[in-house]
Tab-separated table of N, CA and C in Angstrom:
chain	number	residue	atom	x	y	z
A	1	CYS	N	-64.858	11.406	-60.692
A	1	CYS	CA	-64.137	12.234	-59.736
A	1	CYS	C	-62.641	12.075	-60.008
A	2	ASP	N	-61.942	13.141	-60.111
A	2	ASP	CA	-60.517	13.080	-60.434
A	2	ASP	C	-59.630	13.330	-59.213
A	3	ARG	N	-60.173	13.170	-58.036
A	3	ARG	CA	-59.428	13.477	-56.820
A	3	ARG	C	-58.754	12.257	-56.214
A	4	LYS	N	-57.609	12.522	-55.589
A	4	LYS	CA	-56.919	11.503	-54.813
A	4	LYS	C	-57.359	11.678	-53.359
A	5	VAL	N	-57.853	10.594	-52.779
A	5	VAL	CA	-58.413	10.638	-51.434
A	5	VAL	C	-57.619	9.700	-50.531
A	6	LEU	N	-57.379	10.133	-49.308
A	6	LEU	CA	-56.705	9.319	-48.314
A	6	LEU	C	-57.624	9.204	-47.103
A	7	VAL	N	-57.803	7.992	-46.592
A	7	VAL	CA	-58.651	7.747	-45.427
A	7	VAL	C	-57.816	7.114	-44.327
A	8	THR	N	-57.722	7.790	-43.168
A	8	THR	CA	-57.072	7.176	-42.014
A	8	THR	C	-58.127	6.373	-41.255
A	9	GLY	N	-57.699	5.324	-40.595
A	9	GLY	CA	-58.648	4.476	-39.885
A	9	GLY	C	-59.550	3.723	-40.846
A	10	ALA	N	-59.031	3.448	-42.037
A	10	ALA	CA	-59.842	2.857	-43.113
A	10	ALA	C	-60.334	1.457	-42.800
A	11	GLY	N	-59.727	0.776	-41.841
A	11	GLY	CA	-60.165	-0.564	-41.492
A	11	GLY	C	-61.185	-0.610	-40.375
A	12	GLY	N	-61.469	0.538	-39.780
A	12	GLY	CA	-62.453	0.588	-38.708
A	12	GLY	C	-63.870	0.611	-39.253
A	13	THR	N	-64.825	0.522	-38.360
A	13	THR	CA	-66.233	0.504	-38.759
A	13	THR	C	-66.597	1.745	-39.565
A	14	ILE	N	-66.246	2.899	-39.063
A	14	ILE	CA	-66.598	4.158	-39.726
A	14	ILE	C	-65.700	4.394	-40.937
A	15	GLY	N	-64.390	4.192	-40.785
A	15	GLY	CA	-63.465	4.415	-41.889
A	15	GLY	C	-63.740	3.521	-43.083
A	16	SER	N	-64.083	2.260	-42.839
A	16	SER	CA	-64.341	1.353	-43.964
A	16	SER	C	-65.639	1.723	-44.679
A	17	GLU	N	-66.644	2.112	-43.920
A	17	GLU	CA	-67.894	2.560	-44.559
A	17	GLU	C	-67.647	3.822	-45.371
A	18	LEU	N	-66.883	4.724	-44.827
A	18	LEU	CA	-66.527	5.953	-45.534
A	18	LEU	C	-65.774	5.639	-46.825
A	19	ALA	N	-64.818	4.717	-46.754
A	19	ALA	CA	-64.048	4.328	-47.940
A	19	ALA	C	-64.968	3.746	-49.014
A	20	HIS	N	-65.919	2.905	-48.615
A	20	HIS	CA	-66.877	2.345	-49.577
A	20	HIS	C	-67.698	3.450	-50.242
A	21	GLN	N	-68.161	4.402	-49.451
A	21	GLN	CA	-68.964	5.493	-50.010
A	21	GLN	C	-68.140	6.371	-50.948
A	22	ILE	N	-66.902	6.630	-50.589
A	22	ILE	CA	-66.021	7.431	-51.457
A	22	ILE	C	-65.807	6.720	-52.784
A	23	CYS	N	-65.622	5.414	-52.747
A	23	CYS	CA	-65.381	4.648	-53.974
A	23	CYS	C	-66.567	4.699	-54.930
A	24	GLN	N	-67.753	4.921	-54.432
A	24	GLN	CA	-68.922	5.045	-55.304
A	24	GLN	C	-68.797	6.248	-56.242
A	25	PHE	N	-67.988	7.231	-55.858
A	25	PHE	CA	-67.781	8.421	-56.693
A	25	PHE	C	-66.611	8.266	-57.655
A	26	GLY	N	-65.933	7.137	-57.610
A	26	GLY	CA	-64.846	6.858	-58.534
A	26	GLY	C	-63.667	7.805	-58.425
A	27	PRO	N	-63.024	7.856	-57.235
A	27	PRO	CA	-61.854	8.735	-57.118
A	27	PRO	C	-60.726	8.270	-58.021
A	28	ALA	N	-59.827	9.188	-58.354
A	28	ALA	CA	-58.663	8.829	-59.162
A	28	ALA	C	-57.804	7.805	-58.413
A	29	MET	N	-57.763	7.928	-57.086
A	29	MET	CA	-56.999	7.013	-56.238
A	29	MET	C	-57.552	7.127	-54.826
A	30	ILE	N	-57.659	6.003	-54.154
A	30	ILE	CA	-57.983	6.020	-52.726
A	30	ILE	C	-56.856	5.309	-51.995
A	31	THR	N	-56.330	5.977	-50.980
A	31	THR	CA	-55.293	5.398	-50.149
A	31	THR	C	-55.921	5.051	-48.808
A	32	LEU	N	-55.861	3.780	-48.464
A	32	LEU	CA	-56.448	3.265	-47.235
A	32	LEU	C	-55.350	3.137	-46.196
A	33	VAL	N	-55.451	3.900	-45.115
A	33	VAL	CA	-54.432	3.897	-44.069
A	33	VAL	C	-55.048	3.296	-42.809
A	34	GLU	N	-54.351	2.314	-42.253
A	34	GLU	CA	-54.876	1.603	-41.080
A	34	GLU	C	-53.702	1.020	-40.302
A	35	ASN	N	-53.820	0.955	-38.976
A	35	ASN	CA	-52.731	0.382	-38.179
A	35	ASN	C	-52.938	-1.098	-37.862
A	36	GLY	N	-54.095	-1.639	-38.205
A	36	GLY	CA	-54.355	-3.055	-37.985
A	36	GLY	C	-54.278	-3.823	-39.299
A	37	GLU	N	-53.341	-4.762	-39.362
A	37	GLU	CA	-53.096	-5.492	-40.605
A	37	GLU	C	-54.340	-6.215	-41.129
A	38	PHE	N	-55.032	-6.950	-40.270
A	38	PHE	CA	-56.190	-7.715	-40.736
A	38	PHE	C	-57.314	-6.793	-41.214
A	39	ASN	N	-57.565	-5.724	-40.462
A	39	ASN	CA	-58.614	-4.785	-40.872
A	39	ASN	C	-58.285	-4.130	-42.214
A	40	LEU	N	-57.016	-3.802	-42.423
A	40	LEU	CA	-56.599	-3.206	-43.695
A	40	LEU	C	-56.767	-4.211	-44.829
A	41	TYR	N	-56.364	-5.440	-44.597
A	41	TYR	CA	-56.520	-6.495	-45.597
A	41	TYR	C	-58.001	-6.683	-45.943
A	42	GLN	N	-58.829	-6.720	-44.920
A	42	GLN	CA	-60.257	-6.962	-45.126
A	42	GLN	C	-60.917	-5.847	-45.938
A	43	VAL	N	-60.657	-4.590	-45.598
A	43	VAL	CA	-61.287	-3.488	-46.345
A	43	VAL	C	-60.738	-3.435	-47.769
A	44	ASP	N	-59.465	-3.751	-47.944
A	44	ASP	CA	-58.885	-3.782	-49.283
A	44	ASP	C	-59.575	-4.839	-50.145
A	45	GLN	N	-59.802	-6.025	-49.580
A	45	GLN	CA	-60.486	-7.092	-50.323
A	45	GLN	C	-61.920	-6.683	-50.682
A	46	GLU	N	-62.631	-6.104	-49.735
A	46	GLU	CA	-64.015	-5.689	-49.974
A	46	GLU	C	-64.100	-4.631	-51.079
A	47	ILE	N	-63.226	-3.651	-51.016
A	47	ILE	CA	-63.244	-2.582	-52.024
A	47	ILE	C	-62.818	-3.128	-53.379
A	48	GLY	N	-61.832	-4.013	-53.378
A	48	GLY	CA	-61.408	-4.630	-54.639
A	48	GLY	C	-62.529	-5.386	-55.329
A	49	GLN	N	-63.363	-6.069	-54.546
A	49	GLN	CA	-64.489	-6.809	-55.116
A	49	GLN	C	-65.626	-5.883	-55.539
A	50	SER	N	-65.925	-4.898	-54.723
A	50	SER	CA	-67.059	-4.006	-55.006
A	50	SER	C	-66.738	-2.924	-56.040
A	51	PHE	N	-65.479	-2.490	-56.068
A	51	PHE	CA	-65.079	-1.387	-56.953
A	51	PHE	C	-63.779	-1.745	-57.666
A	52	PRO	N	-63.809	-2.726	-58.562
A	52	PRO	CA	-62.566	-3.198	-59.183
A	52	PRO	C	-61.868	-2.146	-60.051
A	53	ASP	N	-62.591	-1.136	-60.497
A	53	ASP	CA	-61.982	-0.125	-61.363
A	53	ASP	C	-61.383	1.051	-60.598
A	54	VAL	N	-61.548	1.079	-59.281
A	54	VAL	CA	-60.997	2.176	-58.479
A	54	VAL	C	-59.558	1.835	-58.094
A	55	ALA	N	-58.651	2.708	-58.481
A	55	ALA	CA	-57.249	2.522	-58.089
A	55	ALA	C	-57.138	2.733	-56.583
A	56	ARG	N	-56.395	1.842	-55.923
A	56	ARG	CA	-56.283	1.963	-54.485
A	56	ARG	C	-54.895	1.533	-54.029
A	57	ARG	N	-54.555	2.038	-52.875
A	57	ARG	CA	-53.290	1.687	-52.245
A	57	ARG	C	-53.563	1.446	-50.771
A	58	THR	N	-52.964	0.428	-50.216
A	58	THR	CA	-53.101	0.167	-48.791
A	58	THR	C	-51.796	0.518	-48.096
A	59	VAL	N	-51.928	1.183	-46.948
A	59	VAL	CA	-50.752	1.589	-46.190
A	59	VAL	C	-50.963	1.201	-44.734
A	60	LEU	N	-50.090	0.363	-44.236
A	60	LEU	CA	-50.110	-0.025	-42.836
A	60	LEU	C	-49.307	1.023	-42.072
A	61	ALA	N	-50.006	1.866	-41.328
A	61	ALA	CA	-49.340	2.962	-40.612
A	61	ALA	C	-50.194	3.385	-39.432
A	62	ASP	N	-49.540	3.971	-38.439
A	62	ASP	CA	-50.197	4.428	-37.228
A	62	ASP	C	-50.150	5.955	-37.194
A	63	VAL	N	-51.288	6.606	-36.985
A	63	VAL	CA	-51.334	8.069	-36.950
A	63	VAL	C	-50.508	8.632	-35.803
A	64	ARG	N	-50.137	7.809	-34.846
A	64	ARG	CA	-49.308	8.255	-33.731
A	64	ARG	C	-47.839	8.414	-34.136
A	65	ASP	N	-47.470	7.895	-35.295
A	65	ASP	CA	-46.097	7.972	-35.797
A	65	ASP	C	-45.976	9.206	-36.691
A	66	ARG	N	-45.561	10.296	-36.087
A	66	ARG	CA	-45.529	11.605	-36.756
A	66	ARG	C	-44.730	11.602	-38.061
A	67	SER	N	-43.518	11.078	-38.043
A	67	SER	CA	-42.676	11.117	-39.244
A	67	SER	C	-43.257	10.238	-40.353
A	68	ARG	N	-43.841	9.116	-39.985
A	68	ARG	CA	-44.451	8.223	-40.982
A	68	ARG	C	-45.638	8.900	-41.663
A	69	ILE	N	-46.460	9.580	-40.885
A	69	ILE	CA	-47.643	10.245	-41.437
A	69	ILE	C	-47.227	11.425	-42.319
A	70	LEU	N	-46.220	12.174	-41.907
A	70	LEU	CA	-45.723	13.279	-42.734
A	70	LEU	C	-45.187	12.748	-44.059
A	71	SER	N	-44.384	11.711	-43.994
A	71	SER	CA	-43.840	11.111	-45.214
A	71	SER	C	-44.955	10.608	-46.130
A	72	LEU	N	-45.956	9.997	-45.538
A	72	LEU	CA	-47.086	9.481	-46.295
A	72	LEU	C	-47.841	10.601	-47.014
A	73	MET	N	-48.133	11.682	-46.307
A	73	MET	CA	-48.860	12.803	-46.932
A	73	MET	C	-48.038	13.407	-48.075
A	74	GLN	N	-46.744	13.513	-47.879
A	74	GLN	CA	-45.899	14.076	-48.923
A	74	GLN	C	-45.814	13.155	-50.134
A	75	SER	N	-45.732	11.857	-49.921
A	75	SER	CA	-45.606	10.930	-51.054
A	75	SER	C	-46.934	10.718	-51.782
A	76	GLU	N	-48.042	10.719	-51.051
A	76	GLU	CA	-49.347	10.468	-51.670
A	76	GLU	C	-49.959	11.722	-52.291
A	77	SER	N	-49.641	12.883	-51.777
A	77	SER	CA	-50.207	14.156	-52.265
A	77	SER	C	-51.718	14.081	-52.467
A	78	PRO	N	-52.470	13.735	-51.416
A	78	PRO	CA	-53.922	13.628	-51.601
A	78	PRO	C	-54.567	14.999	-51.784
A	79	ASP	N	-55.712	14.998	-52.450
A	79	ASP	CA	-56.507	16.225	-52.588
A	79	ASP	C	-57.379	16.436	-51.366
A	80	VAL	N	-57.756	15.338	-50.733
A	80	VAL	CA	-58.570	15.412	-49.515
A	80	VAL	C	-58.216	14.239	-48.608
A	81	VAL	N	-58.167	14.523	-47.306
A	81	VAL	CA	-57.906	13.502	-46.291
A	81	VAL	C	-59.132	13.416	-45.393
A	82	PHE	N	-59.637	12.208	-45.236
A	82	PHE	CA	-60.701	11.940	-44.272
A	82	PHE	C	-60.035	11.245	-43.092
A	83	HIS	N	-60.020	11.916	-41.947
A	83	HIS	CA	-59.345	11.381	-40.767
A	83	HIS	C	-60.369	10.710	-39.858
A	84	ALA	N	-60.422	9.377	-39.955
A	84	ALA	CA	-61.365	8.598	-39.149
A	84	ALA	C	-60.654	7.741	-38.109
A	85	ALA	N	-59.337	7.794	-38.063
A	85	ALA	CA	-58.577	6.980	-37.104
A	85	ALA	C	-58.755	7.555	-35.706
A	86	ALA	N	-59.356	6.779	-34.832
A	86	ALA	CA	-59.551	7.201	-33.444
A	86	ALA	C	-60.015	6.016	-32.622
A	87	LEU	N	-59.789	6.122	-31.333
A	87	LEU	CA	-60.375	5.157	-30.402
A	87	LEU	C	-61.743	5.726	-30.032
A	88	LYS	N	-62.796	4.976	-30.308
A	88	LYS	CA	-64.140	5.526	-30.218
A	88	LYS	C	-65.022	4.901	-29.138
A	89	HIS	N	-64.576	3.838	-28.506
A	89	HIS	CA	-65.412	3.169	-27.519
A	89	HIS	C	-65.138	3.766	-26.138
A	90	VAL	N	-66.106	4.540	-25.653
A	90	VAL	CA	-65.931	5.312	-24.424
A	90	VAL	C	-65.435	4.458	-23.251
A	91	PRO	N	-66.067	3.326	-22.931
A	91	PRO	CA	-65.568	2.565	-21.774
A	91	PRO	C	-64.118	2.103	-21.938
A	92	MET	N	-63.728	1.735	-23.151
A	92	MET	CA	-62.356	1.281	-23.385
A	92	MET	C	-61.373	2.440	-23.208
A	93	VAL	N	-61.735	3.610	-23.706
A	93	VAL	CA	-60.852	4.766	-23.574
A	93	VAL	C	-60.792	5.224	-22.121
A	94	GLU	N	-61.908	5.099	-21.393
A	94	GLU	CA	-61.890	5.453	-19.971
A	94	GLU	C	-60.931	4.562	-19.191
A	95	MET	N	-60.838	3.305	-19.572
A	95	MET	CA	-59.931	2.386	-18.882
A	95	MET	C	-58.485	2.568	-19.347
A	96	ASN	N	-58.300	3.207	-20.502
A	96	ASN	CA	-56.968	3.402	-21.093
A	96	ASN	C	-56.825	4.842	-21.568
A	97	PRO	N	-56.898	5.817	-20.651
A	97	PRO	CA	-56.926	7.223	-21.073
A	97	PRO	C	-55.675	7.687	-21.814
A	98	LEU	N	-54.518	7.172	-21.450
A	98	LEU	CA	-53.289	7.577	-22.144
A	98	LEU	C	-53.335	7.146	-23.602
A	99	GLU	N	-53.784	5.920	-23.845
A	99	GLU	CA	-53.900	5.447	-25.231
A	99	GLU	C	-54.891	6.308	-26.012
A	100	GLY	N	-55.994	6.672	-25.363
A	100	GLY	CA	-56.980	7.545	-26.005
A	100	GLY	C	-56.378	8.885	-26.390
A	101	MET	N	-55.609	9.489	-25.478
A	101	MET	CA	-54.987	10.779	-25.774
A	101	MET	C	-53.933	10.639	-26.878
A	102	LEU	N	-53.145	9.568	-26.818
A	102	LEU	CA	-52.112	9.394	-27.842
A	102	LEU	C	-52.717	9.225	-29.234
A	103	THR	N	-53.758	8.426	-29.338
A	103	THR	CA	-54.366	8.197	-30.649
A	103	THR	C	-55.254	9.369	-31.067
A	104	ASN	N	-56.157	9.765	-30.190
A	104	ASN	CA	-57.168	10.742	-30.576
A	104	ASN	C	-56.654	12.173	-30.624
A	105	VAL	N	-55.744	12.537	-29.759
A	105	VAL	CA	-55.230	13.915	-29.764
A	105	VAL	C	-53.911	13.992	-30.518
A	106	VAL	N	-52.907	13.229	-30.082
A	106	VAL	CA	-51.597	13.284	-30.743
A	106	VAL	C	-51.728	12.812	-32.192
A	107	GLY	N	-52.444	11.721	-32.419
A	107	GLY	CA	-52.634	11.227	-33.784
A	107	GLY	C	-53.318	12.243	-34.680
A	108	THR	N	-54.345	12.899	-34.153
A	108	THR	CA	-55.044	13.918	-34.940
A	108	THR	C	-54.131	15.104	-35.228
A	109	CYS	N	-53.347	15.510	-34.233
A	109	CYS	CA	-52.375	16.600	-34.464
A	109	CYS	C	-51.369	16.205	-35.540
A	110	ASN	N	-50.907	14.965	-35.494
A	110	ASN	CA	-49.948	14.499	-36.499
A	110	ASN	C	-50.546	14.549	-37.904
A	111	VAL	N	-51.774	14.100	-38.042
A	111	VAL	CA	-52.430	14.113	-39.357
A	111	VAL	C	-52.638	15.546	-39.829
A	112	ALA	N	-53.136	16.408	-38.952
A	112	ALA	CA	-53.377	17.802	-39.343
A	112	ALA	C	-52.076	18.515	-39.696
A	113	ASP	N	-51.045	18.334	-38.882
A	113	ASP	CA	-49.744	18.954	-39.180
A	113	ASP	C	-49.188	18.453	-40.507
A	114	ALA	N	-49.320	17.159	-40.765
A	114	ALA	CA	-48.827	16.590	-42.020
A	114	ALA	C	-49.605	17.138	-43.206
A	115	CYS	N	-50.900	17.329	-43.042
A	115	CYS	CA	-51.706	17.919	-44.118
A	115	CYS	C	-51.241	19.339	-44.427
A	116	VAL	N	-50.981	20.108	-43.389
A	116	VAL	CA	-50.493	21.480	-43.586
A	116	VAL	C	-49.128	21.446	-44.267
A	117	ALA	N	-48.209	20.637	-43.753
A	117	ALA	CA	-46.853	20.570	-44.294
A	117	ALA	C	-46.830	20.091	-45.746
A	118	ALA	N	-47.749	19.200	-46.111
A	118	ALA	CA	-47.793	18.665	-47.472
A	118	ALA	C	-48.762	19.435	-48.368
A	119	ALA	N	-49.294	20.535	-47.859
A	119	ALA	CA	-50.218	21.394	-48.621
A	119	ALA	C	-51.429	20.622	-49.144
A	120	VAL	N	-51.984	19.766	-48.295
A	120	VAL	CA	-53.211	19.054	-48.656
A	120	VAL	C	-54.350	20.074	-48.624
A	121	PRO	N	-55.099	20.218	-49.720
A	121	PRO	CA	-56.137	21.256	-49.768
A	121	PRO	C	-57.255	21.097	-48.744
A	122	LYS	N	-57.661	19.860	-48.441
A	122	LYS	CA	-58.781	19.669	-47.520
A	122	LYS	C	-58.543	18.475	-46.604
A	123	MET	N	-58.903	18.686	-45.339
A	123	MET	CA	-58.899	17.603	-44.365
A	123	MET	C	-60.241	17.624	-43.662
A	124	VAL	N	-60.853	16.463	-43.567
A	124	VAL	CA	-62.129	16.332	-42.878
A	124	VAL	C	-61.907	15.418	-41.679
A	125	MET	N	-62.212	15.930	-40.492
A	125	MET	CA	-62.088	15.104	-39.289
A	125	MET	C	-63.434	14.460	-39.013
A	126	ILE	N	-63.434	13.154	-38.943
A	126	ILE	CA	-64.651	12.403	-38.648
A	126	ILE	C	-64.667	12.189	-37.142
A	127	SER	N	-65.584	12.853	-36.460
A	127	SER	CA	-65.673	12.737	-35.014
A	127	SER	C	-66.932	11.979	-34.644
A	128	THR	N	-66.765	10.991	-33.788
A	128	THR	CA	-67.924	10.220	-33.333
A	128	THR	C	-68.056	10.318	-31.828
A	129	ASP	N	-67.518	11.389	-31.269
A	129	ASP	CA	-67.627	11.530	-29.815
A	129	ASP	C	-69.068	11.430	-29.377
A	130	LYS	N	-69.253	10.689	-28.322
A	130	LYS	CA	-70.586	10.510	-27.766
A	130	LYS	C	-70.632	11.181	-26.405
A	131	ARG	N	-71.802	11.578	-26.012
A	131	ARG	CA	-71.942	12.105	-24.655
A	131	ARG	C	-71.694	10.974	-23.681
A	132	SER	N	-70.974	11.287	-22.663
A	132	SER	CA	-70.681	10.280	-21.660
A	132	SER	C	-71.089	10.818	-20.304
A	133	THR	N	-71.770	9.995	-19.537
A	133	THR	CA	-72.154	10.420	-18.197
A	133	THR	C	-71.021	10.192	-17.211
A	134	ARG	N	-70.003	9.488	-17.632
A	134	ARG	CA	-68.869	9.236	-16.744
A	134	ARG	C	-67.980	10.466	-16.660
A	135	ARG	N	-67.186	10.494	-15.639
A	135	ARG	CA	-66.344	11.659	-15.394
A	135	ARG	C	-64.967	11.452	-16.014
A	136	ILE	N	-64.875	11.763	-17.301
A	136	ILE	CA	-63.588	11.664	-17.990
A	136	ILE	C	-63.387	12.920	-18.823
A	137	SER	N	-62.278	12.948	-19.503
A	137	SER	CA	-61.949	14.127	-20.301
A	137	SER	C	-62.402	13.976	-21.743
A	138	TRP	N	-63.402	13.141	-22.002
A	138	TRP	CA	-63.860	12.897	-23.373
A	138	TRP	C	-64.270	14.200	-24.057
A	139	GLY	N	-65.133	14.957	-23.405
A	139	GLY	CA	-65.571	16.233	-23.981
A	139	GLY	C	-64.444	17.243	-24.053
A	140	ARG	N	-63.551	17.205	-23.083
A	140	ARG	CA	-62.402	18.120	-23.105
A	140	ARG	C	-61.511	17.835	-24.302
A	141	ARG	N	-61.341	16.551	-24.626
A	141	ARG	CA	-60.531	16.189	-25.797
A	141	ARG	C	-61.124	16.799	-27.049
A	142	ASN	N	-62.433	16.664	-27.205
A	142	ASN	CA	-63.086	17.222	-28.386
A	142	ASN	C	-62.936	18.739	-28.409
A	143	GLY	N	-63.082	19.363	-27.249
A	143	GLY	CA	-62.904	20.813	-27.178
A	143	GLY	C	-61.489	21.222	-27.530
A	144	LEU	N	-60.503	20.473	-27.044
A	144	LEU	CA	-59.102	20.748	-27.357
A	144	LEU	C	-58.863	20.642	-28.861
A	145	LEU	N	-59.389	19.608	-29.486
A	145	LEU	CA	-59.217	19.450	-30.931
A	145	LEU	C	-59.886	20.578	-31.692
A	146	ASN	N	-61.059	21.016	-31.245
A	146	ASN	CA	-61.729	22.133	-31.921
A	146	ASN	C	-60.887	23.396	-31.866
A	147	VAL	N	-60.290	23.676	-30.712
A	147	VAL	CA	-59.425	24.855	-30.583
A	147	VAL	C	-58.222	24.733	-31.519
A	148	MET	N	-57.601	23.561	-31.558
A	148	MET	CA	-56.438	23.376	-32.420
A	148	MET	C	-56.821	23.515	-33.885
A	149	PHE	N	-57.963	22.959	-34.283
A	149	PHE	CA	-58.375	23.057	-35.676
A	149	PHE	C	-58.675	24.490	-36.066
A	150	ARG	N	-59.255	25.263	-35.154
A	150	ARG	CA	-59.467	26.680	-35.461
A	150	ARG	C	-58.132	27.356	-35.741
A	151	ARG	N	-57.131	27.016	-34.964
A	151	ARG	CA	-55.809	27.609	-35.178
A	151	ARG	C	-55.252	27.211	-36.537
A	152	TRP	N	-55.361	25.939	-36.901
A	152	TRP	CA	-54.818	25.487	-38.179
A	152	TRP	C	-55.552	26.118	-39.355
A	153	THR	N	-56.866	26.186	-39.283
A	153	THR	CA	-57.632	26.555	-40.468
A	153	THR	C	-57.978	28.022	-40.568
A	154	VAL	N	-58.031	28.734	-39.455
A	154	VAL	CA	-58.478	30.119	-39.511
A	154	VAL	C	-57.332	31.100	-39.342
A	155	THR	N	-56.499	30.859	-38.354
A	155	THR	CA	-55.515	31.859	-37.998
A	155	THR	C	-54.246	31.808	-38.832
A	156	THR	N	-53.515	30.716	-38.747
A	156	THR	CA	-52.180	30.695	-39.352
A	156	THR	C	-52.004	29.672	-40.467
A	157	ARG	N	-52.814	28.641	-40.479
A	157	ARG	CA	-52.646	27.531	-41.402
A	157	ARG	C	-51.271	26.899	-41.267
A	158	GLU	N	-50.699	27.044	-40.084
A	158	GLU	CA	-49.384	26.465	-39.803
A	158	GLU	C	-49.528	25.366	-38.762
A	159	PRO	N	-48.684	24.353	-38.833
A	159	PRO	CA	-48.748	23.308	-37.811
A	159	PRO	C	-48.311	23.836	-36.463
A	160	ILE	N	-48.841	23.251	-35.421
A	160	ILE	CA	-48.418	23.592	-34.067
A	160	ILE	C	-47.087	22.913	-33.808
A	161	SER	N	-46.120	23.663	-33.279
A	161	SER	CA	-44.819	23.047	-33.029
A	161	SER	C	-44.719	22.488	-31.638
């Protein structure tokens, strides 16, 4: 595979598994993006041992930092971005709804806008939303993201300002 791949949330359970699976295809480069230092270190060590011939770069960054993510997309010029960075534990997000919105909605908007601005050919959003019987905006968040993604990919291909 001659593609450069970037994975956000690469140190999380889903992001790290995704990174391992991508490495099996031998990308030209994999960029692992994570906001937790230990998780980033751990996935980097695992991939280095399992896939020593795969070129990789680790980037400690938070998807909530719009300018950092834009700069990263422009400097890395990935062919595909797998966006797995999100807060996924329903009870934790219910207790911290602002953090959930900042990471899951604002962070996703930042990644999508940066992909558009840097002319990244493909972005894949990894969603693990679960049905929740509790009364929160979990499903509304997913619906909001779906509407925004339709706007980015179908209508204008321009970032939302």
